[in-house]
């Protein structure tokens, strides 16, 4: 069986040797040695400061909203994983959707200003599939209207914008280290926080509001990463170069085989952005073509995913809004399986099915 992605597992003996060290020390969570080590190594690897590890990406978003004291309406994209919007609603905020650009699939900056009102407190864009948003345009709009910006960068691990980390944009960027992502800690995530004081505040916010041995300085929650998550991250970080090359090869193979087909479209990449090759989205001419491909692949026990479907304005807990480009693209887009261990024979099967149904 082949799914859209496969969680990478590092060398078993290496993971076990870390587990032994955890058993020997007895410290299994609460800012242990390995969580600290992963924090330092990741900050260095990504080229960012003020990185805070947390237990998952959704909590990273929720902590970011609380940290920046968002209220009222928040402008966001309807074309994302559900957590971008559900986390807003969960925190009592109202998502206001701005439609996406039909080529990049990211929030269209030209449509942001018309949705800003006195009730707007922030913008939450997504670098969808790791393709950097137009960060400069978003920055200018945010400055002009004094809005906070939180990037849901769950897909953008180690993505560069003009050769610097895209994670340094916005007041906060968040990452997800879920098993399906480019880099993972089983479950996990991180906040990258621009302001040093807010970074200090976030540290106690993720620990029940407790600072030092027992001083409660404010309202907090439990969003701590544990040591078993951290050691998975340490093991996988050693393998990132290999994983990146392996995904890149398979990505390029898809591009070679599919780019000549006139009835399909691949995302238009930000010319200043790098790619981490963690997704291979393909936009088909119609939903029926997509469904026939899904059916054909299912018979071969190959399971791509409809990332992202449905478009989030259709959720039953948001007020209906018109975002025609997102709702159209969400029906026609499919992410083909892409991971380091995808073998050439299976990839050829996928390519053949797509070719047959699109020509
Ligand atoms: C995976 C993902 C999240 C949620 O992260 P978790 O670590 O699974 O909680 C949020 N936003 C986007 C865009 C994602 O893809």
Coordinates of C-alpha atoms and ligand atoms in Angstrom, one line a residue:
X1 CA 0.0 0.0 0.0
X2 CA 1.3 3.5 -0.9
X3 CA 0.0 6.6 0.7
X4 CA 0.6 10.2 -0.1
X5 CA 3.5 10.2 2.3
X6 CA 5.2 7.8 4.6
X7 CA 6.6 8.7 8.0
X8 CA 10.3 8.4 7.9
X9 CA 11.8 6.3 10.7
X10 CA 15.5 6.8 11.5
X11 CA 18.0 4.1 12.4
X12 CA 16.5 1.9 15.1
X13 CA 19.7 1.4 17.0
X14 CA 20.4 5.1 17.1
X15 CA 16.9 5.9 18.5
X16 CA 17.3 3.1 21.0
X17 CA 20.6 4.4 22.3
X18 CA 18.9 7.8 23.0
X19 CA 16.1 5.9 24.7
X20 CA 18.6 4.2 26.9
X21 CA 20.0 7.6 27.9
X22 CA 16.6 8.9 28.8
X23 CA 15.9 5.8 30.9
X24 CA 19.3 6.2 32.6
X25 CA 18.6 9.9 33.5
X26 CA 15.0 9.4 34.3
X27 CA 14.0 12.8 32.8
X28 CA 11.3 12.1 30.3
X29 CA 9.8 15.5 29.8
X30 CA 9.8 19.2 31.1
X31 CA 12.6 20.9 29.2
X32 CA 15.0 18.0 29.4
X33 CA 18.4 17.7 27.9
X34 CA 17.3 16.5 24.5
X35 CA 14.6 19.1 24.1
X36 CA 17.2 21.7 24.7
X37 CA 19.7 20.1 22.3
X38 CA 17.0 19.9 19.6
X39 CA 16.1 23.5 20.1
X40 CA 19.7 24.6 19.6
X41 CA 20.4 22.3 16.7
X42 CA 17.1 23.3 14.9
X43 CA 17.7 27.0 15.4
X44 CA 21.1 26.6 13.9
X45 CA 20.0 24.3 11.1
X46 CA 17.1 26.6 10.1
X47 CA 19.0 29.9 10.6
X48 CA 16.5 31.4 13.0
X49 CA 16.5 32.8 16.5
X50 CA 13.9 32.5 19.2
X51 CA 12.7 29.0 18.4
X52 CA 10.4 27.3 20.9
X53 CA 9.5 23.6 20.6
X54 CA 5.9 22.6 21.4
X55 CA 3.9 19.4 21.4
X56 CA 2.2 19.9 18.0
X57 CA 1.7 22.5 15.3
X58 CA -2.0 23.2 16.1
X59 CA -1.0 24.2 19.7
X60 CA 1.8 26.3 18.2
X61 CA -0.9 28.3 16.3
X62 CA -3.1 28.6 19.4
X63 CA -0.2 29.8 21.6
X64 CA 0.7 32.3 18.9
X65 CA -2.8 33.8 18.8
X66 CA -2.8 34.1 22.6
X67 CA 0.7 35.5 22.7
X68 CA -0.1 38.3 20.2
X69 CA -3.5 38.9 22.0
X70 CA -5.6 38.6 18.8
X71 CA -9.2 39.4 19.0
X72 CA -12.2 39.7 16.7
X73 CA -11.6 39.0 13.0
X74 CA -8.5 37.3 11.6
X75 CA -7.8 37.3 7.8
X76 CA -6.7 33.9 6.6
X77 CA -6.7 31.5 3.6
X78 CA -9.4 29.0 2.8
X79 CA -6.9 26.7 1.0
X80 CA -5.1 24.9 3.8
X81 CA -5.3 22.1 6.2
X82 CA -8.3 22.5 8.5
X83 CA -6.1 23.3 11.6
X84 CA -5.3 26.8 10.2
X85 CA -9.0 27.7 10.6
X86 CA -10.2 25.4 13.4
X87 CA -7.5 26.8 15.7
X88 CA -8.8 30.3 15.1
X89 CA -12.4 29.3 15.9
X90 CA -11.3 27.3 18.9
X91 CA -9.7 30.4 20.3
X92 CA -12.9 32.4 19.8
X93 CA -11.6 34.3 16.7
X94 CA -13.6 34.8 13.5
X95 CA -11.9 33.6 10.3
X96 CA -12.3 36.0 7.4
X97 CA -11.3 34.3 4.2
X98 CA -9.3 36.0 1.4
X99 CA -9.3 34.1 -1.9
X100 CA -6.1 32.5 -3.3
X101 CA -4.1 33.3 -6.3
X102 CA -5.0 30.8 -9.0
X103 CA -1.4 30.0 -9.9
X104 CA 0.5 29.9 -6.6
X105 CA -2.5 28.7 -4.5
X106 CA -1.4 31.1 -1.7
X107 CA -3.5 34.0 -0.3
X108 CA -3.8 36.8 -2.9
X109 CA -2.3 39.9 -1.2
X110 CA -4.3 42.1 -3.6
X111 CA -7.5 40.9 -2.0
X112 CA -6.5 41.5 1.6
X113 CA -7.2 45.2 2.1
X114 CA -10.8 45.0 0.9
X115 CA -11.5 42.6 3.8
X116 CA -9.9 44.6 6.6
X117 CA -12.3 46.4 9.0
X118 CA -12.0 47.8 12.5
X119 CA -12.6 44.3 13.9
X120 CA -9.5 42.9 12.1
X121 CA -6.6 42.1 14.4
X122 CA -4.3 39.9 12.3
X123 CA -3.5 38.0 9.1
X124 CA -2.7 34.3 9.2
X125 CA -1.4 33.3 5.8
X126 CA -0.1 29.8 4.9
X127 CA 3.0 29.0 2.7
X128 CA 1.0 26.3 1.1
X129 CA 2.9 23.2 0.0
X130 CA 6.0 25.1 1.2
X131 CA 5.7 27.8 -1.6
X132 CA 6.5 31.1 0.1
X133 CA 3.7 33.7 0.2
X134 CA 4.4 37.2 -1.1
X135 CA 5.8 38.1 2.3
X136 CA 6.8 41.7 1.3
X137 CA 3.3 42.6 0.2
X138 CA 1.8 41.1 3.3
X139 CA 4.3 42.9 5.5
X140 CA 3.4 46.3 3.9
X141 CA -0.3 45.8 4.4
X142 CA 0.1 44.7 8.0
X143 CA 2.3 47.7 8.8
X144 CA -0.2 50.1 7.2
X145 CA -3.1 48.7 9.1
X146 CA -1.2 47.8 12.3
X147 CA -2.1 44.1 12.1
X148 CA -0.2 41.2 13.5
X149 CA 1.0 38.5 11.1
X150 CA 1.3 34.8 12.0
X151 CA 2.5 32.5 9.3
X152 CA 1.3 29.0 9.3
X153 CA 4.6 27.6 8.0
X154 CA 3.7 24.0 8.7
X155 CA 4.8 23.0 5.2
X156 CA 7.8 25.3 5.0
X157 CA 10.5 23.5 7.0
X158 CA 13.9 24.9 5.9
X159 CA 12.3 26.9 3.0
X160 CA 14.3 30.0 2.0
X161 CA 13.1 33.3 0.7
X162 CA 15.9 35.3 -1.0
X163 CA 18.4 32.8 0.6
X164 CA 17.2 33.5 4.2
X165 CA 14.7 31.5 6.2
X166 CA 11.1 32.3 5.3
X167 CA 10.4 31.6 9.0
X168 CA 11.8 34.9 10.0
X169 CA 8.8 36.8 8.4
X170 CA 5.8 37.7 10.5
X171 CA 5.5 38.4 14.2
X172 CA 5.4 34.6 14.6
X173 CA 5.9 31.7 12.2
X174 CA 4.8 28.2 13.3
X175 CA 6.0 24.8 12.2
X176 CA 4.4 21.4 12.4
X177 CA 6.6 18.3 13.1
X178 CA 3.8 15.8 12.6
X179 CA 4.9 12.4 11.3
X180 CA 3.7 13.3 7.8
X181 CA 5.8 16.5 7.5
X182 CA 9.2 17.0 5.9
X183 CA 10.9 16.8 9.3
X184 CA 9.1 15.2 12.2
X185 CA 9.2 14.5 16.0
X186 CA 6.3 12.0 15.8
X187 CA 4.0 14.8 16.9
X188 CA 5.4 18.2 17.5
X189 CA 5.9 21.8 16.4
X190 CA 7.6 25.1 17.0
X191 CA 7.1 28.8 17.2
X192 CA 9.6 31.2 15.7
X193 CA 9.1 34.5 17.5
X194 CA 10.5 37.8 16.2
X195 CA 10.3 39.9 19.5
X196 CA 12.7 38.8 22.3
X197 CA 10.2 39.8 25.1
X198 CA 7.4 37.9 23.5
X199 CA 9.7 34.9 23.2
X200 CA 10.3 35.0 27.0
X201 CA 6.6 35.2 27.5
X202 CA 5.9 32.3 25.2
X203 CA 8.2 30.1 27.3
X204 CA 6.0 30.4 30.3
X205 CA 2.8 30.4 28.3
X206 CA 3.5 26.8 27.1
X207 CA 4.2 25.7 30.7
X208 CA 0.9 26.6 32.5
X209 CA 2.1 30.2 33.0
X210 CA 4.8 29.0 35.4
X211 CA 8.2 30.6 35.4
X212 CA 11.0 29.4 37.5
X213 CA 10.4 26.7 40.1
X214 CA 6.9 27.8 41.1
X215 CA 6.0 31.4 40.1
X216 CA 2.8 31.7 38.1
X217 CA 3.2 34.9 36.1
X218 CA 0.1 34.7 33.9
X219 CA -2.4 32.5 31.9
X220 CA -0.8 29.5 30.3
X221 CA -1.4 26.1 28.8
X222 CA 0.5 22.8 28.5
X223 CA 2.2 22.7 25.1
X224 CA 5.6 21.2 26.1
X225 CA 7.5 18.8 23.9
X226 CA 8.7 15.6 25.6
X227 CA 12.1 13.9 25.5
X228 CA 11.0 11.0 23.3
X229 CA 9.7 13.4 20.7
X230 CA 12.9 15.4 20.9
X231 CA 15.2 12.4 20.3
X232 CA 13.2 11.4 17.2
X233 CA 13.9 14.9 16.0
X234 CA 17.6 14.6 16.8
X235 CA 17.9 11.3 14.9
X236 CA 16.0 12.6 11.8
X237 CA 17.9 15.9 11.7
X238 CA 21.0 13.9 11.0
X239 CA 19.3 12.4 7.9
X240 CA 17.8 15.6 6.5
X241 CA 20.3 16.0 3.7
X242 CA 19.7 12.5 2.4
X243 CA 15.9 12.9 2.8
X244 CA 15.9 16.2 1.0
X245 CA 17.9 14.7 -2.0
X246 CA 15.7 11.6 -2.1
X247 CA 12.4 13.7 -2.3
X248 CA 14.0 16.1 -4.7
X249 CA 14.9 13.3 -7.1
X250 CA 11.3 11.9 -7.1
X251 CA 9.9 15.4 -7.4
X252 CA 12.0 16.1 -10.5
X253 CA 11.0 12.8 -11.9
X254 CA 7.3 13.7 -11.7
X255 CA 8.0 17.1 -13.2
X256 CA 9.9 15.6 -16.1
X257 CA 7.1 13.1 -16.8
X258 CA 4.1 15.4 -16.4
X259 CA 5.1 18.9 -17.3
X260 CA 4.3 18.4 -21.0
X261 CA 0.7 17.5 -20.4
X262 CA -1.4 20.6 -21.3
X263 CA -4.4 19.7 -19.3
X264 CA -2.7 19.7 -15.9
X265 CA -1.1 22.6 -14.0
X266 CA 1.7 22.6 -11.4
X267 CA 2.0 25.4 -8.8
X268 CA 3.7 28.6 -9.9
X269 CA 6.6 28.8 -7.4
X270 CA 7.7 32.1 -5.8
X271 CA 10.7 33.1 -7.8
X272 CA 12.6 34.1 -4.6
X273 CA 11.6 30.9 -2.8
X274 CA 13.2 27.5 -2.4
X275 CA 11.3 24.3 -2.3
X276 CA 11.6 21.5 0.3
X277 CA 9.9 19.0 -2.0
X278 CA 7.5 17.7 0.5
X279 CA 4.4 17.7 -1.7
X280 CA 3.6 17.2 -5.3
X281 CA 0.3 18.9 -6.0
X282 CA -1.3 18.5 -9.5
X283 CA -4.2 20.6 -10.6
X284 CA -6.5 18.8 -13.1
X285 CA -8.9 20.2 -15.6
X286 CA -12.0 18.8 -13.8
X287 CA -13.0 17.1 -10.6
X288 CA -14.2 14.1 -12.7
X289 CA -10.7 13.6 -14.1
X290 CA -9.3 13.8 -10.6
X291 CA -11.8 11.2 -9.3
X292 CA -11.1 8.8 -12.1
X293 CA -7.4 9.0 -11.3
X294 CA -8.1 8.4 -7.6
X295 CA -10.2 5.3 -8.6
X296 CA -7.5 3.9 -10.9
X297 CA -4.8 4.4 -8.3
X298 CA -6.9 2.8 -5.5
X299 CA -7.1 -0.4 -7.6
X300 CA -3.3 -0.4 -7.5
X301 CA -3.4 0.2 -3.7
X302 CA -2.0 3.7 -4.2
X303 CA -3.6 6.4 -2.2
X304 CA -2.9 10.1 -3.0
X305 CA -4.7 12.7 -0.9
X306 CA -7.0 15.5 -1.8
X307 CA -4.9 18.2 -0.2
X308 CA -6.7 20.5 0.4
X309 CA -10.3 19.5 0.1
X310 CA -12.8 20.8 1.0
X311 CA -12.0 24.5 0.8
X312 CA -12.4 25.8 4.4
X313 CA -15.2 28.3 3.8
X314 CA -17.4 25.3 3.6
X315 CA -16.8 24.2 7.2
X316 CA -20.1 24.0 9.2
X317 CA -18.7 26.2 11.9
X318 CA -17.7 29.3 9.8
X319 CA -20.0 31.9 8.2
X320 CA -20.4 31.3 4.5
X321 CA -18.2 33.4 2.4
X322 CA -17.5 33.6 -1.4
X323 CA -14.0 32.5 -2.3
X324 CA -14.6 31.1 -5.8
X325 CA -11.0 30.4 -6.8
X326 CA -10.2 28.3 -3.6
X327 CA -13.5 26.4 -3.8
X328 CA -12.8 25.6 -7.5
X329 CA -9.1 24.6 -7.0
X330 CA -9.8 22.5 -3.9
X331 CA -12.1 20.3 -6.1
X332 CA -9.5 19.8 -8.8
X333 CA -6.2 19.4 -6.9
X334 CA -4.5 16.2 -5.8
X335 CA -1.2 15.5 -4.1
X336 CA 0.6 12.6 -5.6
X337 CA 2.6 10.3 -3.3
X338 CA 6.0 11.8 -2.6
X339 CA 8.5 10.5 0.0
X340 CA 12.1 9.4 0.1
X341 CA 11.4 5.7 -0.1
X342 CA 8.9 5.9 -3.1
X343 CA 10.4 3.4 -5.6
X344 CA 10.7 4.1 -9.3
X345 CA 8.4 1.2 -10.3
X346 CA 5.5 2.5 -8.2
X347 CA 6.2 6.1 -9.3
X348 CA 6.0 5.0 -12.9
X349 CA 2.6 3.3 -12.2
X350 CA 1.3 6.7 -10.8
X351 CA 2.7 8.6 -13.8
X352 CA 1.1 6.1 -16.2
X353 CA -2.3 6.5 -14.6
X354 CA -2.1 10.3 -14.7
X355 CA -1.0 10.2 -18.3
X356 CA -3.7 7.9 -19.5
X357 CA -6.4 10.0 -17.9
X358 CA -5.2 13.3 -19.1
X359 CA -4.4 12.7 -22.7
Ligands
LIG1 C1 -0.1 19.8 9.7 C2 -0.6 21.1 9.6 C3 -1.0 21.8 10.8 C4 -1.2 21.1 12.1 O1 0.0 20.6 12.7 P1 -0.1 19.4 13.7 O2 1.3 19.3 14.1 O3 -0.6 18.2 13.0 O4 -1.0 19.8 14.8 C5 -1.4 23.1 10.7 N1 -1.4 23.8 9.5 C6 -1.1 23.2 8.4 C7 -1.1 23.9 7.1 C8 -0.7 21.8 8.4 O5 -0.4 21.2 7.2

